[in-house]
Short mmCIF file of C-alpha atoms in Angstrom, two decimals:
data_model
loop_
_atom_site.label_atom_id
_atom_site.label_comp_id
_atom_site.label_asym_id
_atom_site.label_seq_id
_atom_site.Cartn_x
_atom_site.Cartn_y
_atom_site.Cartn_z
CA MET A 1 -84.20 -18.20 24.66
CA TYR A 2 -85.26 -16.82 28.06
CA HIS A 3 -83.96 -13.92 30.28
CA ARG A 4 -85.76 -13.08 33.69
CA VAL A 5 -88.45 -15.43 35.30
CA LEU A 6 -90.68 -13.15 37.59
CA PHE A 7 -94.20 -13.21 38.99
CA GLU A 8 -96.48 -10.36 37.18
CA ALA A 9 -96.42 -8.34 40.25
CA ASP A 10 -92.66 -8.13 40.48
CA ALA A 11 -91.95 -7.28 36.91
CA CYS A 12 -93.45 -3.92 36.40
CA SER A 13 -89.99 -2.24 36.00
CA VAL A 14 -89.05 -4.89 33.39
CA GLU A 15 -89.28 -4.66 29.85
CA PRO A 16 -92.06 -6.91 28.46
CA GLY A 17 -89.67 -8.80 26.22
CA MET A 18 -87.19 -9.68 29.24
CA TYR A 19 -89.44 -11.72 31.40
CA ILE A 20 -91.49 -14.99 31.86
CA THR A 21 -93.47 -15.83 34.71
CA PRO A 22 -92.82 -19.29 36.73
CA GLU A 23 -96.26 -20.53 35.70
CA THR A 24 -95.58 -19.80 31.94
CA VAL A 25 -91.92 -21.57 32.17
CA GLU A 26 -93.84 -24.64 33.70
CA THR A 27 -96.26 -24.85 30.68
CA HIS A 28 -93.44 -24.59 28.25
CA LEU A 29 -91.44 -27.56 30.14
CA SER A 30 -94.36 -29.39 30.13
CA GLU A 31 -94.92 -29.19 26.27
CA LEU A 32 -91.20 -29.74 25.54
CA ASN A 33 -91.36 -32.84 27.50
CA ASN A 34 -94.08 -34.07 25.15
CA GLU A 35 -92.82 -33.04 21.99
CA PHE A 36 -89.06 -32.21 22.11
CA ALA A 37 -85.69 -33.96 22.82
CA CYS A 38 -84.15 -31.11 25.18
CA LEU A 39 -80.27 -31.20 25.06
CA THR A 40 -77.56 -29.38 26.48
CA CYS A 41 -75.47 -27.31 24.35
CA LYS A 42 -72.64 -30.35 24.52
CA GLU A 43 -75.10 -32.69 23.45
CA SER A 44 -76.21 -30.53 20.61
CA TYR A 45 -72.48 -30.07 19.32
CA VAL A 46 -72.30 -33.72 19.02
CA TRP A 47 -75.52 -33.62 16.97
CA PHE A 48 -74.08 -30.70 14.79
CA ASN A 49 -71.16 -32.90 14.15
CA ASN A 50 -72.26 -36.58 13.71
CA ASP A 51 -76.04 -36.88 14.07
CA SER A 52 -75.57 -39.90 16.82
CA LEU A 53 -78.44 -38.70 18.45
CA ALA A 54 -81.99 -39.95 18.22
CA LYS A 55 -84.12 -38.58 15.24
CA ASN A 56 -87.72 -39.54 16.72
CA LYS A 57 -88.18 -35.84 18.04
CA PRO A 58 -87.19 -32.57 16.98
CA LYS A 59 -84.36 -31.05 19.28
CA CYS A 60 -84.18 -28.14 21.44
CA ILE A 61 -82.11 -26.25 24.11
CA LEU A 62 -83.30 -24.19 26.61
CA THR A 63 -80.84 -21.37 27.18
CA PHE A 64 -81.42 -18.73 29.74
CA ASP A 65 -79.32 -15.43 29.40
CA ASP A 66 -77.51 -13.17 32.05
CA GLY A 67 -77.24 -15.37 35.20
CA TRP A 68 -80.28 -13.90 37.01
CA CYS A 69 -81.11 -15.14 40.69
CA ASP A 70 -84.43 -16.07 39.78
CA PHE A 71 -83.41 -18.83 37.59
CA TYR A 72 -81.90 -20.65 40.76
CA GLN A 73 -85.35 -19.69 42.68
CA TYR A 74 -87.99 -20.78 40.17
CA VAL A 75 -86.44 -22.80 37.00
CA PHE A 76 -83.89 -24.92 38.69
CA PRO A 77 -86.77 -26.60 40.72
CA LEU A 78 -88.81 -27.02 37.73
CA LEU A 79 -85.79 -28.37 35.89
CA LYS A 80 -85.39 -31.31 38.54
CA LYS A 81 -89.11 -31.79 38.41
CA TYR A 82 -89.35 -32.46 34.78
CA SER A 83 -85.69 -33.80 34.29
CA ILE A 84 -85.06 -31.15 31.51
CA PRO A 85 -81.78 -29.58 31.24
CA ALA A 86 -80.84 -26.17 30.55
CA THR A 87 -77.93 -23.72 29.67
CA VAL A 88 -77.44 -20.44 31.53
CA PHE A 89 -74.80 -17.75 30.14
CA LEU A 90 -72.72 -15.92 32.82
CA PRO A 91 -71.75 -12.21 32.39
CA THR A 92 -68.76 -13.43 35.03
CA SER A 93 -68.01 -9.72 36.42
CA PHE A 94 -71.48 -9.57 37.68
CA ILE A 95 -71.84 -13.36 39.26
CA GLY A 96 -71.60 -13.28 43.12
CA THR A 97 -71.86 -9.52 43.44
CA GLY A 98 -74.62 -6.92 44.20
CA LYS A 99 -74.14 -5.06 40.65
CA VAL A 100 -76.79 -4.47 38.35
CA PHE A 101 -76.71 -3.67 34.73
CA TRP A 102 -76.85 -0.03 33.47
CA THR A 103 -80.35 -0.89 31.76
CA ASP A 104 -81.73 -1.45 35.29
CA ARG A 105 -80.15 1.93 36.38
CA ILE A 106 -81.52 4.01 33.58
CA MET A 107 -85.24 2.47 34.44
CA ASN A 108 -84.59 4.15 37.93
CA ILE A 109 -83.70 7.16 36.58
CA PHE A 110 -86.67 7.40 34.35
CA ASP A 111 -88.84 6.45 37.50
CA THR A 112 -86.98 9.63 39.17
CA VAL A 113 -87.52 12.00 36.56
CA GLN A 114 -91.51 10.96 36.10
CA GLY A 115 -91.85 11.42 39.74
CA GLN A 116 -90.23 15.18 39.48
CA TYR A 117 -91.67 15.76 35.96
CA SER A 118 -92.56 19.37 36.14
CA GLY A 119 -89.81 20.68 38.54
CA VAL A 120 -87.09 18.98 36.31
CA LYS A 121 -88.14 19.79 33.11
CA GLU A 122 -88.38 23.40 33.52
CA ARG A 123 -84.64 23.59 34.74
CA ASN A 124 -81.91 24.79 32.05
CA ILE A 125 -79.27 21.99 32.89
CA PRO A 126 -75.71 22.13 31.62
CA PHE A 127 -75.09 18.30 31.22
CA SER A 128 -71.51 17.69 30.24
CA SER A 129 -72.74 15.75 26.76
CA LEU A 130 -75.09 15.76 24.41
CA ILE A 131 -75.45 12.21 25.21
CA THR A 132 -76.70 12.93 28.36
CA GLN A 133 -78.70 15.57 27.61
CA LYS A 134 -80.48 13.35 25.00
CA VAL A 135 -81.18 10.64 27.63
CA PHE A 136 -82.47 13.34 29.99
CA ASP A 137 -85.05 14.62 27.06
CA PHE A 138 -86.21 10.93 26.63
CA SER A 139 -87.19 10.47 30.54
CA CYS A 140 -88.93 14.10 30.56
CA THR A 141 -91.49 12.80 28.21
CA ASP A 142 -92.92 9.40 28.82
CA LEU A 143 -91.85 6.46 31.11
CA LYS A 144 -91.88 3.96 28.11
CA ASP A 145 -89.28 6.28 26.42
CA CYS A 146 -86.81 4.77 28.49
CA TYR A 147 -86.62 1.78 25.82
CA PRO A 148 -85.82 3.97 22.85
CA ALA A 149 -83.30 5.50 25.50
CA ILE A 150 -81.68 2.19 26.15
CA ASP A 151 -81.62 1.28 22.39
CA TYR A 152 -79.92 4.75 21.77
CA LEU A 153 -77.14 3.96 24.54
CA LYS A 154 -76.58 0.62 23.36
CA SER A 155 -74.32 2.13 20.49
CA TYR A 156 -71.81 3.42 22.98
CA LYS A 157 -69.35 1.56 24.89
CA ASN A 158 -70.02 0.67 28.68
CA ASN A 159 -67.64 3.31 30.01
CA VAL A 160 -69.36 6.05 28.20
CA ILE A 161 -72.88 4.48 29.16
CA GLU A 162 -71.61 4.72 32.96
CA GLY A 163 -70.33 8.10 32.59
CA VAL A 164 -74.13 9.22 31.39
CA LEU A 165 -75.72 7.55 34.08
CA ASP A 166 -73.12 8.61 36.95
CA GLU A 167 -74.14 12.35 35.87
CA LEU A 168 -77.94 11.89 35.90
CA GLU A 169 -77.69 10.12 39.02
CA THR A 170 -75.90 12.86 40.77
CA PHE A 171 -78.06 15.35 39.48
CA LEU A 172 -81.17 13.45 40.53
CA ASP A 173 -79.70 12.69 43.83
CA ILE A 174 -79.95 9.20 43.28
CA ASP A 175 -77.41 6.73 45.36
CA SER A 176 -76.81 3.86 43.16
CA THR A 177 -74.36 2.42 45.71
CA GLU A 178 -76.84 1.91 48.49
CA ASP A 179 -77.62 -1.69 49.25
CA GLN A 180 -79.83 -3.33 46.92
CA GLU A 181 -81.53 -6.63 46.56
CA ARG A 182 -79.19 -9.01 44.70
CA VAL A 183 -80.30 -9.86 41.16
CA PHE A 184 -77.57 -12.19 39.99
CA LEU A 185 -76.66 -15.75 40.92
CA THR A 186 -74.07 -16.54 43.50
CA TRP A 187 -71.08 -18.94 42.75
CA GLU A 188 -72.38 -21.25 45.25
CA GLU A 189 -75.58 -21.21 43.19
CA VAL A 190 -73.71 -21.73 39.90
CA MET A 191 -71.70 -24.93 41.41
CA GLU A 192 -74.97 -26.42 43.02
CA MET A 193 -76.67 -26.28 39.67
CA LYS A 194 -73.61 -27.61 37.62
CA GLU A 195 -73.26 -30.76 40.23
CA SER A 196 -76.93 -31.53 39.71
CA GLY A 197 -75.86 -32.39 36.13
CA LEU A 198 -79.25 -30.29 34.88
CA VAL A 199 -77.85 -26.99 34.31
CA GLU A 200 -74.68 -26.20 31.98
CA PHE A 201 -73.13 -22.68 32.08
CA GLY A 202 -71.37 -20.70 29.31
CA SER A 203 -70.11 -17.33 28.87
CA HIS A 204 -71.71 -13.94 28.15
CA THR A 205 -68.78 -12.05 28.38
CA HIS A 206 -66.86 -10.60 31.49
CA THR A 207 -68.77 -7.48 31.62
CA HIS A 208 -71.95 -7.60 29.42
CA ALA A 209 -70.33 -5.47 26.79
CA ILE A 210 -71.83 -5.14 23.34
CA LEU A 211 -69.05 -6.67 21.33
CA THR A 212 -69.58 -4.62 18.39
CA THR A 213 -68.98 -1.42 20.20
CA LEU A 214 -65.48 -2.32 21.06
CA ASN A 215 -62.04 -2.75 19.44
CA ARG A 216 -60.28 -6.23 18.73
CA SER A 217 -58.16 -5.84 22.14
CA GLU A 218 -61.32 -5.17 24.01
CA ILE A 219 -63.07 -7.80 22.54
CA ARG A 220 -60.45 -10.42 22.88
CA TYR A 221 -60.16 -9.00 27.15
CA GLU A 222 -64.06 -9.93 27.05
CA LEU A 223 -63.61 -13.29 25.58
CA GLU A 224 -60.54 -14.46 27.47
CA LYS A 225 -61.46 -13.09 30.94
CA SER A 226 -64.82 -14.48 31.09
CA LYS A 227 -63.55 -18.02 29.92
CA GLU A 228 -60.66 -17.88 32.33
CA VAL A 229 -62.89 -17.02 35.34
CA LEU A 230 -65.34 -20.07 34.33
CA CYS A 231 -62.59 -22.47 34.06
CA SER A 232 -60.94 -21.35 37.06
CA ARG A 233 -64.10 -21.78 39.28
CA GLY A 234 -64.84 -25.27 37.89
CA VAL A 235 -67.92 -24.23 36.11
CA VAL A 236 -67.15 -25.20 32.78
CA ASP A 237 -64.98 -28.19 31.05
CA PRO A 238 -62.11 -26.27 29.32
CA LYS A 239 -62.59 -28.76 26.57
CA PHE A 240 -66.42 -27.33 26.14
CA VAL A 241 -67.53 -24.04 26.62
CA PRO A 242 -70.33 -22.26 24.78
CA PHE A 243 -70.85 -18.51 24.13
CA CYS A 244 -73.59 -15.98 24.00
CA TYR A 245 -73.35 -12.81 22.32
CA PRO A 246 -74.51 -9.96 24.50
CA ASN A 247 -77.52 -8.05 22.89
CA GLY A 248 -77.02 -10.58 20.02
CA ASN A 249 -74.55 -8.30 18.45
CA TYR A 250 -71.92 -9.91 16.25
CA ASN A 251 -70.23 -9.65 12.75
CA ASP A 252 -67.95 -12.41 10.94
CA GLU A 253 -64.70 -11.16 12.48
CA ILE A 254 -66.02 -11.44 16.12
CA ALA A 255 -67.43 -14.69 15.22
CA LYS A 256 -64.13 -15.72 14.22
CA MET A 257 -62.45 -14.18 17.34
CA VAL A 258 -64.77 -16.15 19.67
CA GLN A 259 -63.92 -19.56 17.90
CA ASP A 260 -60.25 -18.44 18.15
CA ALA A 261 -60.50 -18.16 21.80
CA GLY A 262 -61.23 -21.56 22.09
CA TYR A 263 -65.12 -21.47 22.45
CA SER A 264 -67.16 -24.43 21.06
CA LEU A 265 -70.03 -22.44 19.74
CA ALA A 266 -72.08 -19.58 20.10
CA VAL A 267 -75.74 -18.60 20.02
CA THR A 268 -77.15 -15.27 18.64
CA THR A 269 -80.57 -13.49 18.93
CA ARG A 270 -81.34 -14.06 15.52
CA ARG A 271 -84.70 -15.75 15.36
CA GLY A 272 -85.25 -19.20 13.94
CA TRP A 273 -84.35 -22.95 14.15
CA ASN A 274 -81.00 -24.47 13.21
CA GLU A 275 -80.24 -27.16 10.42
CA ARG A 276 -77.26 -29.79 10.91
CA LYS A 277 -75.38 -27.72 8.15
CA ALA A 278 -75.38 -24.41 10.50
CA ASN A 279 -72.59 -22.28 11.31
CA ILE A 280 -72.28 -23.29 15.14
CA PHE A 281 -70.56 -19.82 16.15
CA THR A 282 -74.00 -18.07 14.90
CA LEU A 283 -76.68 -20.40 15.99
CA ASN A 284 -80.24 -19.24 15.96
CA ARG A 285 -82.69 -19.03 18.98
CA VAL A 286 -86.26 -18.38 19.52
CA GLY A 287 -86.84 -15.49 21.89
CA LEU A 288 -89.73 -16.53 24.74
CA HIS A 289 -91.61 -13.82 26.71
CA ASN A 290 -94.56 -13.89 28.76
CA ASP A 291 -96.68 -11.67 26.64
CA ILE A 292 -96.51 -13.99 23.62
CA SER A 293 -96.10 -17.29 25.12
CA SER A 294 -98.44 -17.86 28.08
CA THR A 295 -100.52 -20.52 26.96
CA PRO A 296 -99.60 -24.16 25.38
CA SER A 297 -101.00 -22.89 21.75
CA LEU A 298 -99.08 -19.45 22.12
CA PHE A 299 -96.11 -21.17 23.10
CA LEU A 300 -96.22 -23.56 20.02
CA ALA A 301 -97.08 -20.98 17.58
CA ARG A 302 -94.12 -19.12 18.51
CA LEU A 303 -91.84 -21.94 18.14
CA ALA A 304 -93.30 -22.74 14.74
CA GLY A 305 -92.60 -19.02 13.61
CA LEU A 306 -96.31 -17.85 13.56
CA LEU A 307 -96.05 -15.28 16.42
#
């Protein structure tokens, strides 16, 4: 399981567990090419159902969450070099837009508060909610407190989070609507990679909402809208659409809703390997990021569960 792919110099405002460098990705692909049979989700579905695939090597699926444009820039050329397939899970309302995740907005807020630390901290600020006040208090202590602030906000719905960030940005005079460098894939890039035969796509919901914070009708919308967009754009085969739970959050009811919405399998962020008898709507993965997998030995140790 991967997220962003960035050079170290470009990753200063990205959580350490959320990125890997292009060099490390190539290290991984080289090792996988030697030791594993790399599959698409669709090929793994066949294996889970009838074990018709070769048994001489352990099997793996390379999955990349969120549809970042750096996948196209850095990973796609490497997939072509090694002839290894990968699956990318897309939050469909972000693809082909200049939007950013709310986690990126909060990083910018923390950077701004740290730059104005003493002046801001001494003010008595009448924020509209205790949630906004708590996030602001996090930001006044240490830049690293953005991570507990992010974890704190993840228990709320996206509209609540957006309201908190809107208020903080207004107070700090941050214009989040100004032109920013694009961070997500375009639909043209998606189709180019699909047509290569090396990149398979799946759903990561429509708005990247954490499903456990939503009611049933909201969950149904996220599942159905994303699938509708992917199918209408020809990005997926309607007969096989894989799914990825945002933030890894799910429960038995949500997993059943994913199945009922017509998805073929679903992956979590729960760490581990999968046996053939696994529930294909709650599949395990192994999270990989640069600080724990930058060498061949670290990478293999991580896959083995030693790190």
